[in-house]
PDB file of C-alpha atoms in Angstrom:
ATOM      1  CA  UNK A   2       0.000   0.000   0.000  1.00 91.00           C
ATOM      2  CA  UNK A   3       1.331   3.426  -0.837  1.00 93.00           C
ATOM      3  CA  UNK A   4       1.284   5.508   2.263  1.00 96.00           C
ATOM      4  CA  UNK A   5       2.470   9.217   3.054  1.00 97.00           C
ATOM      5  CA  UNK A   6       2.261   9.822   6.711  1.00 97.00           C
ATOM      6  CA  UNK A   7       3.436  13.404   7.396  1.00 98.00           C
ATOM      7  CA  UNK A   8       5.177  14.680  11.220  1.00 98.00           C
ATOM      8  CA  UNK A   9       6.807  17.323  12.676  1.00 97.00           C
ATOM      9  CA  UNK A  10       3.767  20.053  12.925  1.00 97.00           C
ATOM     10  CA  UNK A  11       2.801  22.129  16.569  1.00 97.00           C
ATOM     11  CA  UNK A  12       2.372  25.541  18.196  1.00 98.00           C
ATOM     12  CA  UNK A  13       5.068  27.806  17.158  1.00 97.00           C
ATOM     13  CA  UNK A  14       5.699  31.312  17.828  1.00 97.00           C
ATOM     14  CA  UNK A  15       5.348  33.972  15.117  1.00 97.00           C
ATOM     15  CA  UNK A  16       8.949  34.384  13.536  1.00 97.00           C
ATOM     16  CA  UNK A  17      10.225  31.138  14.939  1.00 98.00           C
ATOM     17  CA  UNK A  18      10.713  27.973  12.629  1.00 98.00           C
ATOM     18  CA  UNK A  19       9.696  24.415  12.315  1.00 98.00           C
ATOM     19  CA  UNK A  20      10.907  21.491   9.833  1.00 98.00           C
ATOM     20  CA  UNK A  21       7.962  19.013   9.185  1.00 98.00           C
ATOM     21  CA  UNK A  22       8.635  15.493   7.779  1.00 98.00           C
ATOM     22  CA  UNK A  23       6.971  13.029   5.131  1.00 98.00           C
ATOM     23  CA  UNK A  24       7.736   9.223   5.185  1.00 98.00           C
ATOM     24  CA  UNK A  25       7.000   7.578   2.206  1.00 98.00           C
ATOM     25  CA  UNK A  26       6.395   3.842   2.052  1.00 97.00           C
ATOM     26  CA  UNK A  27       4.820   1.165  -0.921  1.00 97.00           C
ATOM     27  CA  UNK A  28       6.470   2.612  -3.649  1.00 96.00           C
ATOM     28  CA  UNK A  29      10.067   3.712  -4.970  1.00 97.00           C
ATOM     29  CA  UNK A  30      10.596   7.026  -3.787  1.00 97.00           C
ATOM     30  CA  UNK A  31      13.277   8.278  -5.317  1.00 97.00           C
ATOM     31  CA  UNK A  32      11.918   7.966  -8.751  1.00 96.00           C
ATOM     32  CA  UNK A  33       8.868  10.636  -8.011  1.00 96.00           C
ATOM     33  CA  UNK A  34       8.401  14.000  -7.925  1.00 96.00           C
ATOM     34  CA  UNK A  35       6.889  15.398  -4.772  1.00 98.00           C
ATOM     35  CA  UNK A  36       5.184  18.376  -3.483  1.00 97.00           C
ATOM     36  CA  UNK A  37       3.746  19.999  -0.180  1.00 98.00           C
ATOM     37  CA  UNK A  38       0.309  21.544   0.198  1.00 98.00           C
ATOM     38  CA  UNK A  39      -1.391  22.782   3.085  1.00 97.00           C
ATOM     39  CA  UNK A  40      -4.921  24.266   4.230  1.00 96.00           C
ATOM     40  CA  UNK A  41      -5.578  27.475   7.054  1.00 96.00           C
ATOM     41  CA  UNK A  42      -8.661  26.998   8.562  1.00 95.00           C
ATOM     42  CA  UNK A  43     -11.826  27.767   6.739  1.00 92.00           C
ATOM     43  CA  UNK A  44      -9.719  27.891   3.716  1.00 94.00           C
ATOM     44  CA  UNK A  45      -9.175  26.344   0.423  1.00 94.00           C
ATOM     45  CA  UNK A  46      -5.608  24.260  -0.480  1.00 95.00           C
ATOM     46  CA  UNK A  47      -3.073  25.566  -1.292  1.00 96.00           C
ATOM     47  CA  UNK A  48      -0.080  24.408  -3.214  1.00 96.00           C
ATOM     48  CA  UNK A  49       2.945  25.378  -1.631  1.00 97.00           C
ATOM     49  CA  UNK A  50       6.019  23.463  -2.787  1.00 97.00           C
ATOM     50  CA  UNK A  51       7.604  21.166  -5.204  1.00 97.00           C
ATOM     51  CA  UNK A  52      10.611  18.858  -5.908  1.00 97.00           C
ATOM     52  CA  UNK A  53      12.083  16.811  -8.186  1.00 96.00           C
ATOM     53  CA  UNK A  54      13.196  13.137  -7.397  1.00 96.00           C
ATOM     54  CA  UNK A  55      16.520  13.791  -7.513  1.00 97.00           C
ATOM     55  CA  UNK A  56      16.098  17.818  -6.094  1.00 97.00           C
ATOM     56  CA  UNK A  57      17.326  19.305  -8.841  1.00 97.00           C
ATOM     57  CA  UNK A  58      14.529  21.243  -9.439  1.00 96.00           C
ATOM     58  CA  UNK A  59      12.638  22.736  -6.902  1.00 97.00           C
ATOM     59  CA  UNK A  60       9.881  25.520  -7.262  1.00 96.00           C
ATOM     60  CA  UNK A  61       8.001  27.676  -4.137  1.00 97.00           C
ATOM     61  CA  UNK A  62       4.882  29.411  -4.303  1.00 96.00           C
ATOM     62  CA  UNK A  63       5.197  33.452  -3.505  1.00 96.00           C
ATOM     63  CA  UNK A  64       3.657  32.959  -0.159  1.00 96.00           C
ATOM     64  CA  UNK A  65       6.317  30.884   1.000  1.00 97.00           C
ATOM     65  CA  UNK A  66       8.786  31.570  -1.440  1.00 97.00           C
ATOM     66  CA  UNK A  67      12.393  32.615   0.534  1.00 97.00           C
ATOM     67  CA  UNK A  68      10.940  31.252   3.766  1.00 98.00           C
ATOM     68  CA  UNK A  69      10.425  27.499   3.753  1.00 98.00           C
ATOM     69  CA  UNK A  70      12.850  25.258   2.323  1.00 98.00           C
ATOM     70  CA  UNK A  71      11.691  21.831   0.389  1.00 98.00           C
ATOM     71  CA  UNK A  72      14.591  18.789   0.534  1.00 98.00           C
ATOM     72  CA  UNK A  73      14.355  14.981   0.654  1.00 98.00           C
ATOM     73  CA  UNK A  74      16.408  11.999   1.570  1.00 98.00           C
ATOM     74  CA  UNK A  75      15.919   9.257  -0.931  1.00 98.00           C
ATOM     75  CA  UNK A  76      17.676   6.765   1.445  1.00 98.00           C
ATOM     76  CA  UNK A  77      15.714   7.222   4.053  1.00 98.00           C
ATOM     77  CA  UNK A  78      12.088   7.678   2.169  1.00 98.00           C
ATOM     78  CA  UNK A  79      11.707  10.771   3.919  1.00 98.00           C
ATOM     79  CA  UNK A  80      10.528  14.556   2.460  1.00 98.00           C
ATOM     80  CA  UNK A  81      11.275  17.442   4.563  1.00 98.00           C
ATOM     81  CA  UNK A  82       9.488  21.228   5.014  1.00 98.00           C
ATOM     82  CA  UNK A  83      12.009  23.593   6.618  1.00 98.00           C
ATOM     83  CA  UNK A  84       9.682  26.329   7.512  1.00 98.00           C
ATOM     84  CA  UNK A  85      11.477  29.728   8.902  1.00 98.00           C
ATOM     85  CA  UNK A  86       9.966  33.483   9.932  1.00 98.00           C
ATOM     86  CA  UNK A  87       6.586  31.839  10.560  1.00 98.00           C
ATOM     87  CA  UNK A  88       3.728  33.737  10.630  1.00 98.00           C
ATOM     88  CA  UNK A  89       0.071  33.476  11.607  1.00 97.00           C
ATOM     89  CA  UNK A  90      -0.867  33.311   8.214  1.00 97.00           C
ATOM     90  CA  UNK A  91       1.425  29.975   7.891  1.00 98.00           C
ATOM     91  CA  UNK A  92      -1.378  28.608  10.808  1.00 98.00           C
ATOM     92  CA  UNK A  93      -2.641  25.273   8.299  1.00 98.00           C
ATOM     93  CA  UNK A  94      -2.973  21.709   8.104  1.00 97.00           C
ATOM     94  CA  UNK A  95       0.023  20.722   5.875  1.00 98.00           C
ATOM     95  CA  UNK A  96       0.095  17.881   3.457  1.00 98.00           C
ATOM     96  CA  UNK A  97       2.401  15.846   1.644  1.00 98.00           C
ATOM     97  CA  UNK A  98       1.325  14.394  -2.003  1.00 98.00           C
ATOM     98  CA  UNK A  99       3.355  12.375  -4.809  1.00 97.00           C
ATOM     99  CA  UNK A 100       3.169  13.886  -8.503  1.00 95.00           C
ATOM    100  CA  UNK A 101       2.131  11.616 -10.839  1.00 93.00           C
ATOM    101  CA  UNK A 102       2.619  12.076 -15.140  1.00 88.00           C
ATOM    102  CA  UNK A 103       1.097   9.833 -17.623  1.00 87.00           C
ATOM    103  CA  UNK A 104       1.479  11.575 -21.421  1.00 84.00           C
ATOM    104  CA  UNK A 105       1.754  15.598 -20.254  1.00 81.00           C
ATOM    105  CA  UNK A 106      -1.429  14.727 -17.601  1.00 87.00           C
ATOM    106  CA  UNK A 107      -0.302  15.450 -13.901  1.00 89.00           C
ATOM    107  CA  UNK A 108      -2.058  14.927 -10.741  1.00 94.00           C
ATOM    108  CA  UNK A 109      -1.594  14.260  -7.160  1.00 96.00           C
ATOM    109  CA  UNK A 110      -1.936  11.005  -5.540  1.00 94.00           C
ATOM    110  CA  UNK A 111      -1.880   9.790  -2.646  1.00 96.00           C
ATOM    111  CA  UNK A 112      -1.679  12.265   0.103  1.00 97.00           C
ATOM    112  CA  UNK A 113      -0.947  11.923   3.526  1.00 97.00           C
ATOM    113  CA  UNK A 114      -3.206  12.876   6.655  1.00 96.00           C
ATOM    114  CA  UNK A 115      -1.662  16.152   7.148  1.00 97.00           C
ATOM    115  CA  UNK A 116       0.177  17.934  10.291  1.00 98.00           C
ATOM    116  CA  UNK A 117      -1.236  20.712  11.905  1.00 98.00           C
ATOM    117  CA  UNK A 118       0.922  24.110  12.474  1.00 98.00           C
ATOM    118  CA  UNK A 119      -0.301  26.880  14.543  1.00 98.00           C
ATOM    119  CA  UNK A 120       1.990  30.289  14.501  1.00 98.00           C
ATOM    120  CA  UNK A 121       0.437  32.374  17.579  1.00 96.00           C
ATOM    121  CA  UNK A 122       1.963  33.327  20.590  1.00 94.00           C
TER     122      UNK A 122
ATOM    123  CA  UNK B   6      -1.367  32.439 -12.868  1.00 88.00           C
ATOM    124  CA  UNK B   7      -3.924  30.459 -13.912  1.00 91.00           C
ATOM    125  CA  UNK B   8      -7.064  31.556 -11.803  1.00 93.00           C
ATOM    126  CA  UNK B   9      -9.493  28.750 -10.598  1.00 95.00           C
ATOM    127  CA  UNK B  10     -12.925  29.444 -10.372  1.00 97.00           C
ATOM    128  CA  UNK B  11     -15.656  26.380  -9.006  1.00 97.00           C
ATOM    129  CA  UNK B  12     -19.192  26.908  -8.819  1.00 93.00           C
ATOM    130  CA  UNK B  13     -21.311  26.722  -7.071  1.00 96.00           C
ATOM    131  CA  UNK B  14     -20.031  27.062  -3.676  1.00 96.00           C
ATOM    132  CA  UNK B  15     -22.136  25.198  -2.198  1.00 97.00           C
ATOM    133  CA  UNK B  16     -24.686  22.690  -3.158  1.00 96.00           C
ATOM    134  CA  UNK B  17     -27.576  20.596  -1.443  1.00 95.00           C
ATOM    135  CA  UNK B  18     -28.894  17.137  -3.081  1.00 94.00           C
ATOM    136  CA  UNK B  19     -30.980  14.749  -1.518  1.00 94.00           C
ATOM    137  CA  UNK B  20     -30.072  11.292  -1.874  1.00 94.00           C
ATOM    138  CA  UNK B  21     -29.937   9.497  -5.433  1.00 95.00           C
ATOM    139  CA  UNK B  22     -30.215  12.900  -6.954  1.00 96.00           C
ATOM    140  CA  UNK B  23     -27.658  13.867  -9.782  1.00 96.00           C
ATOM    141  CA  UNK B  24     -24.968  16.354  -8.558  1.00 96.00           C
ATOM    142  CA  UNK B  25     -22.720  18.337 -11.134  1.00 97.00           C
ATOM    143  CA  UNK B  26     -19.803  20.899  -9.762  1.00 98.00           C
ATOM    144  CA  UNK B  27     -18.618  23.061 -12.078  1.00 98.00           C
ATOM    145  CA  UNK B  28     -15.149  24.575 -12.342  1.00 98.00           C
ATOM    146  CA  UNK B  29     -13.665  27.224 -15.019  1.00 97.00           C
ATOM    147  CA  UNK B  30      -9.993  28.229 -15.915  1.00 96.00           C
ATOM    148  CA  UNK B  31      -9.084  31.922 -16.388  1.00 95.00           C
ATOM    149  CA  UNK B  32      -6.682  30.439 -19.428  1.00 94.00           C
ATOM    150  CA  UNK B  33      -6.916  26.941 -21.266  1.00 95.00           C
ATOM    151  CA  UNK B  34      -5.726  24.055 -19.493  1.00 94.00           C
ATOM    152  CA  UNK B  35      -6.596  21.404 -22.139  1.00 93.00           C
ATOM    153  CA  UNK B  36      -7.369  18.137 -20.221  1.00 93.00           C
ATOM    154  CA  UNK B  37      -4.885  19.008 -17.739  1.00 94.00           C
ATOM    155  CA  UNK B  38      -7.403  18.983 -14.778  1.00 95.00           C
ATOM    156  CA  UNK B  39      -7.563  16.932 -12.035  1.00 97.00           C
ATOM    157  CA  UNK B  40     -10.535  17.336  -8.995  1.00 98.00           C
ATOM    158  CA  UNK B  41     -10.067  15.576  -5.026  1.00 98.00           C
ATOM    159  CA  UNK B  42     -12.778  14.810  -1.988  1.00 98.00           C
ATOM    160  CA  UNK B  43     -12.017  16.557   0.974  1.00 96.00           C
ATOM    161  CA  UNK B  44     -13.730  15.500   3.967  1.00 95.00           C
ATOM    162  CA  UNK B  45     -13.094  16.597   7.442  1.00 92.00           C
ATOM    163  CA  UNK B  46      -9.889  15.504   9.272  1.00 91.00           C
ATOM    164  CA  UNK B  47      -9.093  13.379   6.374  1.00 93.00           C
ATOM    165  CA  UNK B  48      -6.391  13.730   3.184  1.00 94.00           C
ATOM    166  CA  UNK B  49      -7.699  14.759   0.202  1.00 95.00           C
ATOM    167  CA  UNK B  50      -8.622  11.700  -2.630  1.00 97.00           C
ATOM    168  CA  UNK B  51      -7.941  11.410  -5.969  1.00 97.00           C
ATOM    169  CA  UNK B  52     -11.751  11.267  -8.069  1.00 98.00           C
ATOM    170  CA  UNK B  53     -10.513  12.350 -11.179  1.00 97.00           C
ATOM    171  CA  UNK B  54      -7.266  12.771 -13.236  1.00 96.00           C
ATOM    172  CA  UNK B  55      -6.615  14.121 -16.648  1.00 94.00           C
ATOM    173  CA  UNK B  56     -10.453  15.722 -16.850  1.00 96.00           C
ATOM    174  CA  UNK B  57     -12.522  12.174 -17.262  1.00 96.00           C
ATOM    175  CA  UNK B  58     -10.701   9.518 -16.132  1.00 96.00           C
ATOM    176  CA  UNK B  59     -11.801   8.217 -12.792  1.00 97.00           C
ATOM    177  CA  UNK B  60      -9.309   6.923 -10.435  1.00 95.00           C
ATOM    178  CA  UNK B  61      -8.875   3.605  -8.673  1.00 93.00           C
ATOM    179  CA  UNK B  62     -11.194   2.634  -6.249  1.00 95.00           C
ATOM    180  CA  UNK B  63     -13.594   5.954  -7.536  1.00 97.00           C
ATOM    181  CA  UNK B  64     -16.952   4.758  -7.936  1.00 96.00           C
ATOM    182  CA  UNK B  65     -18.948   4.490 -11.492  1.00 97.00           C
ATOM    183  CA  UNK B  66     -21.331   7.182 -10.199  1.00 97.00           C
ATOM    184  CA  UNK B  67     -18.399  10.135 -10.645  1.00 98.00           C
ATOM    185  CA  UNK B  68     -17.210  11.430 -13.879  1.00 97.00           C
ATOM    186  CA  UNK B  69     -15.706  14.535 -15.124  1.00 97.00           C
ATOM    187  CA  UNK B  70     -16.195  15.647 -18.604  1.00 97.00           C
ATOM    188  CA  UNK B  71     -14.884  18.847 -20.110  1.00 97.00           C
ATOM    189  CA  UNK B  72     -11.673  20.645 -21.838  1.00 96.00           C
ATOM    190  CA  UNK B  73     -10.015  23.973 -22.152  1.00 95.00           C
ATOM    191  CA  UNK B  74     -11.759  26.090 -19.920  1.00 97.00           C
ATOM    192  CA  UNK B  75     -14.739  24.389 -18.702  1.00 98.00           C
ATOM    193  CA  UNK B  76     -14.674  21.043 -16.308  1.00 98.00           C
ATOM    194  CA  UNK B  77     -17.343  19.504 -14.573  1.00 98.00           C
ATOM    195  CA  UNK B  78     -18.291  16.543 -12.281  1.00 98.00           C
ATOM    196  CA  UNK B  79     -21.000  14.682 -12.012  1.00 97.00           C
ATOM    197  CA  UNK B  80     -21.757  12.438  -9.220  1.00 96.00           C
ATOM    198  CA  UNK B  81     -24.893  10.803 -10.668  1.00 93.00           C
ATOM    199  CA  UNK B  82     -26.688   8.761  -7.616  1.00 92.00           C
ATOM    200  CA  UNK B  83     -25.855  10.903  -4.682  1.00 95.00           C
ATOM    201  CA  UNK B  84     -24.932   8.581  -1.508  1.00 95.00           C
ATOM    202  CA  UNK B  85     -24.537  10.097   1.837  1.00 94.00           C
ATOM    203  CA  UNK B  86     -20.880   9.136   2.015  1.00 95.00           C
ATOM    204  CA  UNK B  87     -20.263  11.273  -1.018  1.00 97.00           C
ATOM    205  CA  UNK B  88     -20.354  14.561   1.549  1.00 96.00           C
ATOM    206  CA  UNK B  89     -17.563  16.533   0.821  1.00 97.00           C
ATOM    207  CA  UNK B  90     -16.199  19.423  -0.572  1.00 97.00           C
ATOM    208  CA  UNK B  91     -14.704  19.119  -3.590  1.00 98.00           C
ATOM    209  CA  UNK B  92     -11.815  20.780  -5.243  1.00 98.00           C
ATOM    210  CA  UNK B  93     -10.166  21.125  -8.763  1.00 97.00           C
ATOM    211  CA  UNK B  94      -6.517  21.767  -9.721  1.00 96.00           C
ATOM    212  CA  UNK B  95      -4.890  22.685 -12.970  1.00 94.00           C
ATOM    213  CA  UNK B  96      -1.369  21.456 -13.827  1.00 90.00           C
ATOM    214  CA  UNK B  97      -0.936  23.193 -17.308  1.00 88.00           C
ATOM    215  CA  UNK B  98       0.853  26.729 -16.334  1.00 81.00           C
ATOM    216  CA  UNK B  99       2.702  26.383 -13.420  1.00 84.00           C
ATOM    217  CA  UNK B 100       4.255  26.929 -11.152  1.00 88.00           C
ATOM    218  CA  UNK B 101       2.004  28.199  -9.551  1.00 88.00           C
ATOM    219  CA  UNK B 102       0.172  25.157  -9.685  1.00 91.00           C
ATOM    220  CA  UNK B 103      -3.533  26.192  -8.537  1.00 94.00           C
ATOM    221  CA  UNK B 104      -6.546  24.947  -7.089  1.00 95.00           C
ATOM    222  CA  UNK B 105     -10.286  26.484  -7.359  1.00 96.00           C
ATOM    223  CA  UNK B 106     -11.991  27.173  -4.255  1.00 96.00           C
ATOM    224  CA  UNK B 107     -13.723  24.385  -3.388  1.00 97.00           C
ATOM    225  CA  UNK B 108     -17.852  22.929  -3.677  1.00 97.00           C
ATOM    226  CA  UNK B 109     -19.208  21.861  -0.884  1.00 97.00           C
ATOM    227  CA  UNK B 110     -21.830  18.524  -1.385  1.00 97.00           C
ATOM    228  CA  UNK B 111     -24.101  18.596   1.386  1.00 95.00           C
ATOM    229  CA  UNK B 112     -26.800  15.304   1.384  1.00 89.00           C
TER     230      UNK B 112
END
């Protein structure tokens, strides 16, 4: 069974930081693209990051952009969220989801349960 | 930026009644649409990928039809454990890749 199960999430204090983590398991990890996306409360989702299988390429949304840092260990099946200068707009449910590509179609699937992260003081 | 929009917001069916969610792209995405169940405390699913093709373990009674611009899915026998809110996503122009703002399904 492919499984994402994300980690890592809690109350943090506006400006502080937080690294959340995504273990992968059921499928080869390495040879997919992966990406982060999270939800505020009462909100929509929201794609945040994304990253290559082997990092080279690795793209932000503005909101986040120069703030959170995306990075994964192959070896270890794991996918990583470094998330800096939080802010209580950062205060979501974040998300973990494998990119899939069949003949220029994309789409997400499957995502994990999510890990809460509350910026307040 | 490719702008999402997804009406209506939200929408009330009883019971084996026919549901169909509309969502519409600011610029043409082709088939390059994908839409996900979000319930409560729960990851989003996969329904659909690439505009109309269901995905596994999605049953019979969803299917998304459209192209370009205009998407839409049907649920076509309403059951109650198809409350959700539902959400599109375009993967055409990105980044930013972009999701519309969500219908809710309420039974």
């Amino acid at each position: 069974e492919m499984k994402l199960v994300e980690s890592g999430g809690g109350l943090v204090q506006p400006g502080g930081s937080l690294t959340l983590s995504c273990a992968a398991s059921g499928f080869t990890f390495g040879s997919y693209e992966m990406n982060w996306v999270r939800q505020a409360p009462g909100k929509g989702l929201e794609w945040i990051s994304y990253i290559t299988g082997s990092s080279s390429t690795i793209y932000y949304a503005d909101s986040v952009k120069g703030r959170f840092a995306i990075s994964r260990d192959n070896a270890k099946n794991l996918l990583y969220l470094q998330m800096k200068s939080l802010r209580a707009e950062d205060t979501a449910v974040y998300y973990c989801a494998r990119d899939l590509r069949v003949a220029g179609v994309r789409w997400f699937d499957p995502w994990g349960q999510g890990t809460q992260v509350t910026v307040s003081s | 930026e490719i702008l999402m929009t997804q009406s209506p917001a939200t929408l009330s069916v009883s019971p084996g009644e026919r549901a169909t969610l509309s969502c519409r792209t600011s610029q043409s995405v082709g088939s390059n649409l994908a839409w996900y169940q979000k319930k409560p405390g729960q990851a989003p699913r996969l329904v659909i990928f690439g505009a109309s093709t269901r995905a596994t373990g999605i049953p019979a009674r969803f299917s998304g039809s459209g192209s370009g611009t205009e998407f839409s899915l049907t649920i076509s026998s309403l059951q109650s454990e198809d409350s959700a809110v539902y959400y599109c996503q375009q993967y055409t122009n990105w980044p930013p890749l972009t999701f519309g703002g969500g219908t809710k399904v309420e039974i």
